[in-house]
JSON list of C-alpha atoms and ligand atoms in Angstrom, two decimals:
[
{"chain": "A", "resi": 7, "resn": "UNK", "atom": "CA", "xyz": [-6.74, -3.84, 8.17]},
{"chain": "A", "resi": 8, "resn": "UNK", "atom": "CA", "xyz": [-7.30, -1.13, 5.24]},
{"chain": "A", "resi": 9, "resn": "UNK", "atom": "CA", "xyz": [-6.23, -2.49, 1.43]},
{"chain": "A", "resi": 10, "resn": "UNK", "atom": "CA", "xyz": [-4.52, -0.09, -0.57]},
{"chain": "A", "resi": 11, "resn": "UNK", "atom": "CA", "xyz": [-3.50, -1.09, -3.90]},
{"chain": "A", "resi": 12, "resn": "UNK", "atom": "CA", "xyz": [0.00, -1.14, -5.38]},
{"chain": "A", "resi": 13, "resn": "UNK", "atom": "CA", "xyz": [-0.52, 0.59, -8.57]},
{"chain": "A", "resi": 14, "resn": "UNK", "atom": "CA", "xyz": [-0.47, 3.07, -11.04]},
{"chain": "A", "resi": 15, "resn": "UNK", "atom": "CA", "xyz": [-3.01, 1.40, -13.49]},
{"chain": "A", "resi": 16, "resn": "UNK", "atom": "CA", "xyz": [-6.29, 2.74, -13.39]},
{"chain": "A", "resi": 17, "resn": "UNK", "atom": "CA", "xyz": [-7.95, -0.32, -14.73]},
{"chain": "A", "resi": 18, "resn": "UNK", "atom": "CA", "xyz": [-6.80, -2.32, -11.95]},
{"chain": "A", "resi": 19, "resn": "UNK", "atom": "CA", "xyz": [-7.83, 0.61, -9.54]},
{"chain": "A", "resi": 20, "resn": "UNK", "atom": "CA", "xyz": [-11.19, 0.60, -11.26]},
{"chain": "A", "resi": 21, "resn": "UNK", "atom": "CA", "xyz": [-11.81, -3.02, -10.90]},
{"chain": "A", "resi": 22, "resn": "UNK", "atom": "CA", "xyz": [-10.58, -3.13, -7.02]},
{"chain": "A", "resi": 23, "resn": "UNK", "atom": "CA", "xyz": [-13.03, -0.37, -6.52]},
{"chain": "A", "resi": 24, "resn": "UNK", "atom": "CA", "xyz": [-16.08, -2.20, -7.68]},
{"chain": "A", "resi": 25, "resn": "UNK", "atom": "CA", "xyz": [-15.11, -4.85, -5.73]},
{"chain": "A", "resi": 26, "resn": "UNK", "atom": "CA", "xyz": [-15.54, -2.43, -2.79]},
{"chain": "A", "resi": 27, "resn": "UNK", "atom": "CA", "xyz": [-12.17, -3.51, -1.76]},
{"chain": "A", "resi": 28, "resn": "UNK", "atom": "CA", "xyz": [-10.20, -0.32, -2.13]},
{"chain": "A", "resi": 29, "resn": "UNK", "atom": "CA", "xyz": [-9.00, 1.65, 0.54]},
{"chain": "A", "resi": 30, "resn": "UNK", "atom": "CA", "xyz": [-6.21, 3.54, -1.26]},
{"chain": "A", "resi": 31, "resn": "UNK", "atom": "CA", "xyz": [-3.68, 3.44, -3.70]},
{"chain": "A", "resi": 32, "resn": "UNK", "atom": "CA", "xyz": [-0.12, 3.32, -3.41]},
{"chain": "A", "resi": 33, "resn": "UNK", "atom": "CA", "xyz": [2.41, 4.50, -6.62]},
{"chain": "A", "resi": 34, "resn": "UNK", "atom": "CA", "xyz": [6.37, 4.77, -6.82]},
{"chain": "A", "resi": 35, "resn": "UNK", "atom": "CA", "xyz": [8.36, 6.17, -9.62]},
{"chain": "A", "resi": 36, "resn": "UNK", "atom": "CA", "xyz": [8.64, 2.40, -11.24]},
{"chain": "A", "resi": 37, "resn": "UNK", "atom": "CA", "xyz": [5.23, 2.00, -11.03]},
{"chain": "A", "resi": 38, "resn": "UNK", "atom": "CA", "xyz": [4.22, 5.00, -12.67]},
{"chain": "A", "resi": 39, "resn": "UNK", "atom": "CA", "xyz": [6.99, 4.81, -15.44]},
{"chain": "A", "resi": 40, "resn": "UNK", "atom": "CA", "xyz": [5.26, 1.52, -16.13]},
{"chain": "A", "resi": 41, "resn": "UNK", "atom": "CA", "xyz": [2.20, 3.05, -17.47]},
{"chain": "A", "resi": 42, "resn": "UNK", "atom": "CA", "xyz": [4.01, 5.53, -20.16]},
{"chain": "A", "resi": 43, "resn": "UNK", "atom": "CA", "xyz": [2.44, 9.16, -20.86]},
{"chain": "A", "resi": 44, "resn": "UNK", "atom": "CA", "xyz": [2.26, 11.89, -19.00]},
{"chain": "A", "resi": 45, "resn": "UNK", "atom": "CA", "xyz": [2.66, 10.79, -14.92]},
{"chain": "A", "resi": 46, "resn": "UNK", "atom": "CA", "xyz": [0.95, 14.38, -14.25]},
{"chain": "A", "resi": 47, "resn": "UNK", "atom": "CA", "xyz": [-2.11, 13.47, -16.07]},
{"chain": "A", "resi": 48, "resn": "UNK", "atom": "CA", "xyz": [-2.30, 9.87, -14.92]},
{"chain": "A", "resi": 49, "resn": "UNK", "atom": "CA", "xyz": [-1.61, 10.91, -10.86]},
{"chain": "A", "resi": 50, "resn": "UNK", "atom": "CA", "xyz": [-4.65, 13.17, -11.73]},
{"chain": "A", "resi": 51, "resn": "UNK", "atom": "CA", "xyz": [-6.86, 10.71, -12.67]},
{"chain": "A", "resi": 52, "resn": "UNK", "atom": "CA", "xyz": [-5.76, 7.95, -10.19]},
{"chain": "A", "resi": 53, "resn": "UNK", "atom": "CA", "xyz": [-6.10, 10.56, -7.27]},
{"chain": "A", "resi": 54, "resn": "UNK", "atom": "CA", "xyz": [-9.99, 11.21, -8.72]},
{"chain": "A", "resi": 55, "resn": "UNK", "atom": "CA", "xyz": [-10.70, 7.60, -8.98]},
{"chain": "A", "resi": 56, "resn": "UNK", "atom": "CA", "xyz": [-9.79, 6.76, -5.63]},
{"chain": "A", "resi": 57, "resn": "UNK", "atom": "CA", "xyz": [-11.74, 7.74, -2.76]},
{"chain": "A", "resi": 58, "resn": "UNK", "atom": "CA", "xyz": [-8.53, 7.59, 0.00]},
{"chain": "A", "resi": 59, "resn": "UNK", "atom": "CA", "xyz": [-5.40, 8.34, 0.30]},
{"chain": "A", "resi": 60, "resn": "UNK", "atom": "CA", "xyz": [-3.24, 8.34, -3.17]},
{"chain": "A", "resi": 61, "resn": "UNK", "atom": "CA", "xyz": [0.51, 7.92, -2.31]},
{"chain": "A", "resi": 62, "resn": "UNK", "atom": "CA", "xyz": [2.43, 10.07, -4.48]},
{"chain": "A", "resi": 63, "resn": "UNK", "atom": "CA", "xyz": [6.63, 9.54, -4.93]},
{"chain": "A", "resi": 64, "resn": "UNK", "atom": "CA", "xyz": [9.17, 12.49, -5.05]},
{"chain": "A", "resi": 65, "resn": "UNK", "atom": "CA", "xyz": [12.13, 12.10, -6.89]},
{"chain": "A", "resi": 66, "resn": "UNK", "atom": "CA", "xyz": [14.54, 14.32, -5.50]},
{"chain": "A", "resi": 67, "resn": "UNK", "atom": "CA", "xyz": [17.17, 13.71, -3.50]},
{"chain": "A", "resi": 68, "resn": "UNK", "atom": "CA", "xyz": [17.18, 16.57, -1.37]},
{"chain": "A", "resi": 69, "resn": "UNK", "atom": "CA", "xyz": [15.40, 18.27, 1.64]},
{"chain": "A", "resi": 70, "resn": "UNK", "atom": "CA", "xyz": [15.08, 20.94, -0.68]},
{"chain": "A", "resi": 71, "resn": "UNK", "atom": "CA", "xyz": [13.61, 19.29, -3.59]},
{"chain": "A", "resi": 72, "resn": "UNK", "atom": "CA", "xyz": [11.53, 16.92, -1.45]},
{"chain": "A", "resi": 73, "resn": "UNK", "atom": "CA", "xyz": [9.92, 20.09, 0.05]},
{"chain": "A", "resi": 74, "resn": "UNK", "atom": "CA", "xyz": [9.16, 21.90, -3.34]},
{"chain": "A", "resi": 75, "resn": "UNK", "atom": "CA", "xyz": [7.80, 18.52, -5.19]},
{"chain": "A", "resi": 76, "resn": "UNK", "atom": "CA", "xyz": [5.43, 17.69, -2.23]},
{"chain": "A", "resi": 77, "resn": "UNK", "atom": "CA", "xyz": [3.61, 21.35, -2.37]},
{"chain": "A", "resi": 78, "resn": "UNK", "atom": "CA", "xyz": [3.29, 20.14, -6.38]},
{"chain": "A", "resi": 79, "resn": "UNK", "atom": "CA", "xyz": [2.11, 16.65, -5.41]},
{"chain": "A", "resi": 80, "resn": "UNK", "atom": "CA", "xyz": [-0.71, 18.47, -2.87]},
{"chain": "A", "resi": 81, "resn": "UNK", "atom": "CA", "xyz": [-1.84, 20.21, -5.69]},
{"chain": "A", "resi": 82, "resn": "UNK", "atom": "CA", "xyz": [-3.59, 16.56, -7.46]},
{"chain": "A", "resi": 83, "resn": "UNK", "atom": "CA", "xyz": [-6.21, 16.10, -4.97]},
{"chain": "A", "resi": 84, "resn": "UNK", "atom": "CA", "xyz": [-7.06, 16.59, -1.22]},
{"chain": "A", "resi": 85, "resn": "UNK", "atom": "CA", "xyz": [-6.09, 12.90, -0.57]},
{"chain": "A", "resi": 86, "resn": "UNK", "atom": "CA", "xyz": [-2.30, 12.66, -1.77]},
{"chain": "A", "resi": 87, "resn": "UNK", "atom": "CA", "xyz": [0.23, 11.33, 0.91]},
{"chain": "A", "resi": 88, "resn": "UNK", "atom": "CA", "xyz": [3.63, 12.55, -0.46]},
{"chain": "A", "resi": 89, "resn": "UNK", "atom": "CA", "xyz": [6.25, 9.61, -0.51]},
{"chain": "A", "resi": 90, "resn": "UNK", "atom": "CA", "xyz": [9.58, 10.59, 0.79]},
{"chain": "A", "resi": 91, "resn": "UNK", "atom": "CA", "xyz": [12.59, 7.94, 0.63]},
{"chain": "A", "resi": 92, "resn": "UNK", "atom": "CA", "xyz": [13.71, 6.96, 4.38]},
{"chain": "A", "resi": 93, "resn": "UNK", "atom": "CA", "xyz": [17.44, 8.62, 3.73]},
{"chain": "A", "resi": 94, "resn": "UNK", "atom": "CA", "xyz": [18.28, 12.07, 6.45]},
{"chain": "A", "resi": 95, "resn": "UNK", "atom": "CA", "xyz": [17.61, 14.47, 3.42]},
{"chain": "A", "resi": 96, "resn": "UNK", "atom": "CA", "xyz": [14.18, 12.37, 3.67]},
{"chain": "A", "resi": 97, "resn": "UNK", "atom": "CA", "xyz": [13.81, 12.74, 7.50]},
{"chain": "A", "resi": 98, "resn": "UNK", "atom": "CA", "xyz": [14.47, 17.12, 7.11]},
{"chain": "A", "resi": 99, "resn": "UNK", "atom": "CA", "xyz": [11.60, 16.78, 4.66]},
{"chain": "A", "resi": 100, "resn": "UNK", "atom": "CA", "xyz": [9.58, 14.39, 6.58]},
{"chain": "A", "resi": 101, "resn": "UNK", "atom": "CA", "xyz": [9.73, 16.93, 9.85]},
{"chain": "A", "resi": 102, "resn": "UNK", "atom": "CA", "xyz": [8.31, 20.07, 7.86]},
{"chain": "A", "resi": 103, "resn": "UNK", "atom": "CA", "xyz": [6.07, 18.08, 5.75]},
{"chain": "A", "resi": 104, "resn": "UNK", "atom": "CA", "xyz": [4.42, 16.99, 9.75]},
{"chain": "A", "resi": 105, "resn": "UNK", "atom": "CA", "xyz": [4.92, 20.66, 10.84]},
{"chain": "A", "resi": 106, "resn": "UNK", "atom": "CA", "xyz": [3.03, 21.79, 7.59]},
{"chain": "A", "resi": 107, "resn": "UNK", "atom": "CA", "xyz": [0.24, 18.85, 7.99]},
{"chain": "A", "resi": 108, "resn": "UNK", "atom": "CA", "xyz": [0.93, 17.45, 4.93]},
{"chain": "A", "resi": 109, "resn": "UNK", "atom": "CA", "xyz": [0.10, 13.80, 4.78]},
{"chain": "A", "resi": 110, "resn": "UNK", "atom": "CA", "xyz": [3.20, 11.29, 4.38]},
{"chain": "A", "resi": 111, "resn": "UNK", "atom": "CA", "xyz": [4.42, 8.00, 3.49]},
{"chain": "A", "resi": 112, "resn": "UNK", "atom": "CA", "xyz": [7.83, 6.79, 4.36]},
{"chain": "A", "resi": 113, "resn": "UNK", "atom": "CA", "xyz": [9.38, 4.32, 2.11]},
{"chain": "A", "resi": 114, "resn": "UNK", "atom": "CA", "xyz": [11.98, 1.98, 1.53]},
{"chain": "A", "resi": 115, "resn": "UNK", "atom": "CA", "xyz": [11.71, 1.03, 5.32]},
{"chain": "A", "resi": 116, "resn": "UNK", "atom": "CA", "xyz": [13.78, -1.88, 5.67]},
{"chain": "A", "resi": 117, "resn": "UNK", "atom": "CA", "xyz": [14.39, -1.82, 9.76]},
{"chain": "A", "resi": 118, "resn": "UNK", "atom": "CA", "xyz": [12.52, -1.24, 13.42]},
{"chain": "A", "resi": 119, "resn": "UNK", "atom": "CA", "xyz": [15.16, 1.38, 13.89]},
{"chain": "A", "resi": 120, "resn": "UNK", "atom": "CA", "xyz": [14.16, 3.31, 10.54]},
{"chain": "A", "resi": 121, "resn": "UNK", "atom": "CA", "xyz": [10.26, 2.99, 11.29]},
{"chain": "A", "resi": 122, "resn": "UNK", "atom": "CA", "xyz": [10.84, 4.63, 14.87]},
{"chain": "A", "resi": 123, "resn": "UNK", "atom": "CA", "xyz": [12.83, 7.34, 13.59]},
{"chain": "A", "resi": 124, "resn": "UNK", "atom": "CA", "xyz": [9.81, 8.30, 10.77]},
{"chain": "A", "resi": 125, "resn": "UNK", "atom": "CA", "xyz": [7.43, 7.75, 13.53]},
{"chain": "A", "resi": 126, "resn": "UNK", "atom": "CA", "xyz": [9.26, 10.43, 16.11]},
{"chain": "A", "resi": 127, "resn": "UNK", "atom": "CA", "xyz": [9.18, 13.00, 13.43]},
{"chain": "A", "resi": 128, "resn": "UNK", "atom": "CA", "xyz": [5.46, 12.76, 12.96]},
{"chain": "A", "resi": 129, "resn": "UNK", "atom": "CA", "xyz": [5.25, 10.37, 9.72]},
{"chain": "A", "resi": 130, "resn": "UNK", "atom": "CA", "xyz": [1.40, 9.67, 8.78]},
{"chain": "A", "resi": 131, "resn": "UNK", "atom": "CA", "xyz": [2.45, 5.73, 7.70]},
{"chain": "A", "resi": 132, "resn": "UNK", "atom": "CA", "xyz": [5.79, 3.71, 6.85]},
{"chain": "A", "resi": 133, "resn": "UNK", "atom": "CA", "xyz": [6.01, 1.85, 4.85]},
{"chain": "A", "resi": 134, "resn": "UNK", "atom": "CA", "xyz": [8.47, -1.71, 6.00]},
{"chain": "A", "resi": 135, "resn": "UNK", "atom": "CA", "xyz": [8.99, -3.89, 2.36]},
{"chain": "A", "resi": 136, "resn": "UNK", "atom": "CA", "xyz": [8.80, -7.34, 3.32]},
{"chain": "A", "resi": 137, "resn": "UNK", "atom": "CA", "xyz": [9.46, -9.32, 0.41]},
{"chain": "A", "resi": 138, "resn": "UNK", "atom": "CA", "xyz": [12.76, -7.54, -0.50]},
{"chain": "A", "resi": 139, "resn": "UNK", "atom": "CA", "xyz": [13.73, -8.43, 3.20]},
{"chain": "A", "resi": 140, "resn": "UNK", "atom": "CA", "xyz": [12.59, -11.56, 2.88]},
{"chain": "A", "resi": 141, "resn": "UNK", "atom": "CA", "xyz": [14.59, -11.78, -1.03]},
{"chain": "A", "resi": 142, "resn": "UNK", "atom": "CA", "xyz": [17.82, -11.45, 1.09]},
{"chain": "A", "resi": 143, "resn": "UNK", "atom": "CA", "xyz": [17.13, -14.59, 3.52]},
{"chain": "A", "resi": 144, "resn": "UNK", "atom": "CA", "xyz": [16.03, -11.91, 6.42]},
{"chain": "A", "resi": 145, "resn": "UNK", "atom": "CA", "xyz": [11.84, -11.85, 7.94]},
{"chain": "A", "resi": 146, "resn": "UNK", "atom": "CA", "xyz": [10.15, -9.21, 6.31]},
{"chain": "A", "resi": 147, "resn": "UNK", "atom": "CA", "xyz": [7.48, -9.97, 8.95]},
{"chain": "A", "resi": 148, "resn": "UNK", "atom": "CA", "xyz": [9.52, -9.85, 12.29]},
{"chain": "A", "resi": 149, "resn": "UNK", "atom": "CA", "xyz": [10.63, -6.47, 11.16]},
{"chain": "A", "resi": 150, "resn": "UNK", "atom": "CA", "xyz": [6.78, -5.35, 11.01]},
{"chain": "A", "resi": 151, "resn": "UNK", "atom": "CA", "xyz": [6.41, -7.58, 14.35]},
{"chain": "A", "resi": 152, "resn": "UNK", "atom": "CA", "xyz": [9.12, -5.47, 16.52]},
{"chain": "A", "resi": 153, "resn": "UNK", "atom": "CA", "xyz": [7.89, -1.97, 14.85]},
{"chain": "A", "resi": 154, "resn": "UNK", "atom": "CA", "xyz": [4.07, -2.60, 15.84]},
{"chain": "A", "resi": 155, "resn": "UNK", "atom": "CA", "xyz": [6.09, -3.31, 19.27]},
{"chain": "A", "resi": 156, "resn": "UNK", "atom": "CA", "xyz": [7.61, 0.18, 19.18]},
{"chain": "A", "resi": 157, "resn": "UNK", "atom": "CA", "xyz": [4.86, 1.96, 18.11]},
{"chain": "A", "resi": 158, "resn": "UNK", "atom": "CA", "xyz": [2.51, 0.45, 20.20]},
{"chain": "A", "resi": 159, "resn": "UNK", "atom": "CA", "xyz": [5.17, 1.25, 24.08]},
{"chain": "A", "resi": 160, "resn": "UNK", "atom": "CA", "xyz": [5.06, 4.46, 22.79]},
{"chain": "A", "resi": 161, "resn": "UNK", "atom": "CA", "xyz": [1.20, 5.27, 20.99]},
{"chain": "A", "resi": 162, "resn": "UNK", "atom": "CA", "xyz": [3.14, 6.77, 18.11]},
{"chain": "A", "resi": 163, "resn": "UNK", "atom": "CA", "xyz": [0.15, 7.58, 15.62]},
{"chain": "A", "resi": 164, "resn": "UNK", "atom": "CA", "xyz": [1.94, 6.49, 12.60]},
{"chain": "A", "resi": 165, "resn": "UNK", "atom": "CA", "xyz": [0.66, 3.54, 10.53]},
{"chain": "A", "resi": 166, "resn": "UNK", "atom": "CA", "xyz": [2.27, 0.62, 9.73]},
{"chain": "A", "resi": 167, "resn": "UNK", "atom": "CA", "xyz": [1.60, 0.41, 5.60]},
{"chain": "A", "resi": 168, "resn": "UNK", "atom": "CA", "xyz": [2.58, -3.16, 4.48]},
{"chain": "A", "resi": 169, "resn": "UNK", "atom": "CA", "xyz": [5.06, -2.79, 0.87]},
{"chain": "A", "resi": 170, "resn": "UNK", "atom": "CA", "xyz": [6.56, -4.90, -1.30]},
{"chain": "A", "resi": 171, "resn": "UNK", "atom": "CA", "xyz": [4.03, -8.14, -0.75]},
{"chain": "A", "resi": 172, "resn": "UNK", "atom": "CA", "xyz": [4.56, -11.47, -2.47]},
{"chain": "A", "resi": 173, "resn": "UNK", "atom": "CA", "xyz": [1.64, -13.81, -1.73]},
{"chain": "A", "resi": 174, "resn": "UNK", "atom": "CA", "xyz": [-1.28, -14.14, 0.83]},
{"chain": "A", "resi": 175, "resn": "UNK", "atom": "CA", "xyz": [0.94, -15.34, 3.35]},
{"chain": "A", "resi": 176, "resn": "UNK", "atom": "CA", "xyz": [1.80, -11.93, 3.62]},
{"chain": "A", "resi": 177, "resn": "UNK", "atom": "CA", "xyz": [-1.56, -10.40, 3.89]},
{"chain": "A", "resi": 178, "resn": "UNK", "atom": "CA", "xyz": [-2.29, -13.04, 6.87]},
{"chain": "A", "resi": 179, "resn": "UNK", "atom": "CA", "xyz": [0.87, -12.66, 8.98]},
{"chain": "A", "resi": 180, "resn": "UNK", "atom": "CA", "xyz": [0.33, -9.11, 8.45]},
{"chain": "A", "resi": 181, "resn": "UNK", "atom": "CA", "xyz": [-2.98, -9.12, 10.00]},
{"chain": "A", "resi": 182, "resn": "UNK", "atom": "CA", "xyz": [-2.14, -11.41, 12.59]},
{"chain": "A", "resi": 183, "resn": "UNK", "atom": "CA", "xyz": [0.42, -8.68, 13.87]},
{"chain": "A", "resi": 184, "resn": "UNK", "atom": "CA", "xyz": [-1.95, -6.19, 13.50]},
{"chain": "A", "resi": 185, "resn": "UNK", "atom": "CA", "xyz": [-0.34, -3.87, 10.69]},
{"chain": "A", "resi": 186, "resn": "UNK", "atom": "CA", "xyz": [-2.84, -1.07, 9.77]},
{"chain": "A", "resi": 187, "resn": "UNK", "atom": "CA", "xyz": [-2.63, -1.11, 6.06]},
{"chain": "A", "resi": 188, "resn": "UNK", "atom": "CA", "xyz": [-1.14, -3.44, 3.53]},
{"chain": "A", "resi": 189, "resn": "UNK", "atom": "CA", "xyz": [-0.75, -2.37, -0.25]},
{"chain": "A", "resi": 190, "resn": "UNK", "atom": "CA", "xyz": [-1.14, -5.49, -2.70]},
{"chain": "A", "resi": 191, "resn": "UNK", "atom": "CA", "xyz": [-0.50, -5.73, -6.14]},
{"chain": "A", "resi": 192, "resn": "UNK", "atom": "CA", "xyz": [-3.22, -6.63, -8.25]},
{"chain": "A", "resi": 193, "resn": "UNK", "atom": "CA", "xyz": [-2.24, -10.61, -8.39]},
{"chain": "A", "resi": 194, "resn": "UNK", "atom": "CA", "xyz": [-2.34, -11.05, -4.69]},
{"chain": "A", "resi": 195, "resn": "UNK", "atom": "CA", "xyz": [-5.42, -8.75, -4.50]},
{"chain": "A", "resi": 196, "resn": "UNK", "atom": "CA", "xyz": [-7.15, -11.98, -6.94]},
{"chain": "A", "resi": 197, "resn": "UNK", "atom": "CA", "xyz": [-5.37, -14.75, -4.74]},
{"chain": "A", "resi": 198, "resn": "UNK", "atom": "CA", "xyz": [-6.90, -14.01, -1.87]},
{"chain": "A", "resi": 199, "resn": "UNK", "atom": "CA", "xyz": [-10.28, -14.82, -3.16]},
{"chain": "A", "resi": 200, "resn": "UNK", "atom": "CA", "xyz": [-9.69, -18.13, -4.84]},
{"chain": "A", "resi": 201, "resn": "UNK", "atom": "CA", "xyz": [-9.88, -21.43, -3.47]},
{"chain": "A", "resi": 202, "resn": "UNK", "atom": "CA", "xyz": [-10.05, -24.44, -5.63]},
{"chain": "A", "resi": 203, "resn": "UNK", "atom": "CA", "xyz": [-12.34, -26.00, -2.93]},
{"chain": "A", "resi": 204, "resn": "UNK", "atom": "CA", "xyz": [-14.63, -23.07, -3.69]},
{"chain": "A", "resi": 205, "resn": "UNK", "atom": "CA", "xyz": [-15.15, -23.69, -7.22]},
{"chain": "A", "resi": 206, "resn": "UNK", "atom": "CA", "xyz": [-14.97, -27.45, -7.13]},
{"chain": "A", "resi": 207, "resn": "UNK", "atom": "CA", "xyz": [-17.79, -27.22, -4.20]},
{"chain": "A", "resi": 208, "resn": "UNK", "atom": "CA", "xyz": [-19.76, -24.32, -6.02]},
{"chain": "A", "resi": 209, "resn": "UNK", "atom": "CA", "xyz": [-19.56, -26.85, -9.55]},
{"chain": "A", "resi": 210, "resn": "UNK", "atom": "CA", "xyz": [-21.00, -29.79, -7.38]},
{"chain": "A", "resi": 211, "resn": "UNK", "atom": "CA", "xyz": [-24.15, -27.50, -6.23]},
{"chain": "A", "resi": 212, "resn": "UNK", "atom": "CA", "xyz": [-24.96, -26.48, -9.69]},
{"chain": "A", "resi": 213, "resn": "UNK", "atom": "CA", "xyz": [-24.62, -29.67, -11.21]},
{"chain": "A", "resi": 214, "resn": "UNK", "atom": "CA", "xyz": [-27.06, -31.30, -8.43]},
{"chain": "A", "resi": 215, "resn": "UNK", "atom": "CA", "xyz": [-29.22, -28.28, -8.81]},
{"chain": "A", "resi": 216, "resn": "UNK", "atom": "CA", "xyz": [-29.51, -29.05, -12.11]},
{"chain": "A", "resi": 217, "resn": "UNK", "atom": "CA", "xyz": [-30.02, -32.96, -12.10]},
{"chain": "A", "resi": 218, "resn": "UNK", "atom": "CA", "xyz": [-32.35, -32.30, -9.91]},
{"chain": "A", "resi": 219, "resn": "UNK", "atom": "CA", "xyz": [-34.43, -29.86, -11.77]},
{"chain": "A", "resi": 220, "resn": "UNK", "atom": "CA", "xyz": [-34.80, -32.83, -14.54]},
{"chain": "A", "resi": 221, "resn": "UNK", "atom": "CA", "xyz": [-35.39, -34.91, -12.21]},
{"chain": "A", "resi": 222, "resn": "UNK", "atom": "CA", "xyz": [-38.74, -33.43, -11.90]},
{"chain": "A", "resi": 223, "resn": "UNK", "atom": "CA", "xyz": [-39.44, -32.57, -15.44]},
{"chain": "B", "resi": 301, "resn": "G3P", "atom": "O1", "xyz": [5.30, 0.51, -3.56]},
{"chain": "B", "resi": 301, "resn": "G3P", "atom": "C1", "xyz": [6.32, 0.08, -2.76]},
{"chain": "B", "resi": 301, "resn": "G3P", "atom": "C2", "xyz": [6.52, -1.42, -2.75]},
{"chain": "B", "resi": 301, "resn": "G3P", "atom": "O2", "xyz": [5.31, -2.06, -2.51]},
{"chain": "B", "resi": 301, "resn": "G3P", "atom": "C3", "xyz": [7.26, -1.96, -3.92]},
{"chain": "B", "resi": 301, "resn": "G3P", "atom": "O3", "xyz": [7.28, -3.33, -3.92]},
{"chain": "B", "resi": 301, "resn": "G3P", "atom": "O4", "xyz": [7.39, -5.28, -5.40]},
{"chain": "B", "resi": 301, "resn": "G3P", "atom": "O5", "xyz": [8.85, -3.31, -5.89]},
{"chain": "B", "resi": 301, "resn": "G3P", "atom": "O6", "xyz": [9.32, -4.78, -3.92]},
{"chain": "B", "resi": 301, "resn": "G3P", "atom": "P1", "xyz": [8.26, -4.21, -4.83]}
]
C-alpha cells in the first residue's frame, strides 16, 4: 500500500520524506488556502519536494475550465495528477484528460457506482472519502470494499486512493481490503508509529542497561 500525504505544508512533507515514508502528496483547494501566499509558488515547491505523484485541485466547474486549468497544473512538474470533482462536467474532463494521458485523481467519491464510472473513463486513481461517509452513520470502508470488487471483475487499472482518513483504523481496514494508496494527514501519519507499550518497554531496557552498567563499576 503506497502513503501519500494529505497536505499542502511543506514542513510536514519534508519531515514524512525523511522518514522515507512518502509516496506522494495529495492537496485540495482547503488545504492549500490553509497555507496563505501564493498557491502557484507553494504547488511549485511541494511538486519539487516530492518525488511522486503531487495531486493538484481545479476549481472550475466546467468541462471547459477543468480542461484549461489541468494543461496549467501540468505545467508544475512532471509528477502532477490533476484533481477533477466526480460531478458529469468532471467526467467530460476526466475522458480527455485519459485521451490526452494526463494523470488524474477523482475526488469527492462517495459511492461504488461513482468509482466505476471514473474507472470506465480511464481515471489514473479515485479517490472514495471514508470518514465523511462514515460522519453520516454510513461505512466508509464497505464502499472501498465493493469498489476493489468492481475493479478487480473487471482489471480496471485505476487505483483505489484512500481520502478523508480519521485514525489508524482506517489505514488497517484499508490494507486489509487491499486499497492501493491511502493519503493521511500528518496526525495519523505519527499514530501509526506509537505504542505506549513501545516506550514503556524501550524505558525498561535503558534503565536495566544502565543499572547494570553500575553494577559493574
Ligand atoms: O484530500 C481529500 C480528503 O482527504 C479530504 O479529507 O479530512 O477534508 O474529509 P477531509
Amino acid at each position: 500500500m503506497e502513503f501519500f500525504l494529505d497536505t499542502a505544508n511543506l514542513d510536514q512533507i519534508r519531515e514524512v520524506n525523511d522518514l522515507g515514508l512518502l509516496d506522494g502528496v495529495t492537496t485540495n483547494p482547503t488545504l492549500m488556502s490553509r497555507e496563505g501566499g501564493d498557491w502557484r509558488e507553494q504547488a511549485s515547491l511541494i511538486c519539487d519536494a516530492v518525488d511522486g505523484p503531487v495531486s493538484l485541485e481545479v476549481i472550475g466547474t466546467t468541462h471547459e475550465e477543468m480542461i484549461k486549468e489541468a494543461k496549467d497544473l501540468v505545467s508544475f512538474g512532471p509528477n502532477v495528477v490533476v484533481k477533477i470533482p466526480m460531478i458529469p462536467e468532471g467526467l467530460k474532463a476526466l475522458k480527455e484528460l485519459t485521451e490526452r494521458e494526463i494523470k488524474t485523481n477523482v475526488t469527492l467519491v462517495f459511492s461504488p457506482s461513482q468509482a466505476l464510472l471514473a474507472a470506465k473513463l480511464g481515471a489514473t486513481y479515485v479517490s472514495p472519502f471514508v470518514g465523511r461517509l462514515d460522519g453520516l452513520g454510513q461505512s466508509g470502508m464497505e464502499a472501498v470494499d465493493q469498489m476493489r470488487t468492481l475493479f478487480d471483475n473487471y482489471a480496471f487499472n485505476t487505483k483505489i486512493l484512500v481520502a478523508s482518513v480519521r485514525h489508524p483504523m482506517h489505514v488497517i481496514e484499508s490494507g486489509l481490503i487491499g486499497a492501493d494508496v491511502i493519503t493521511l494527514p500528518y496526525a495519523t501519519i505519527m499514530q501509526l508509529m506509537q505504542h505506549p507499550l513501545t516506550d514503556k518497554g524501550l524505558a525498561a531496557f535503558l534503565a536495566d542497561w544502565e543499572a547494570f552498567q553500575a553494577e559493574q563499576q
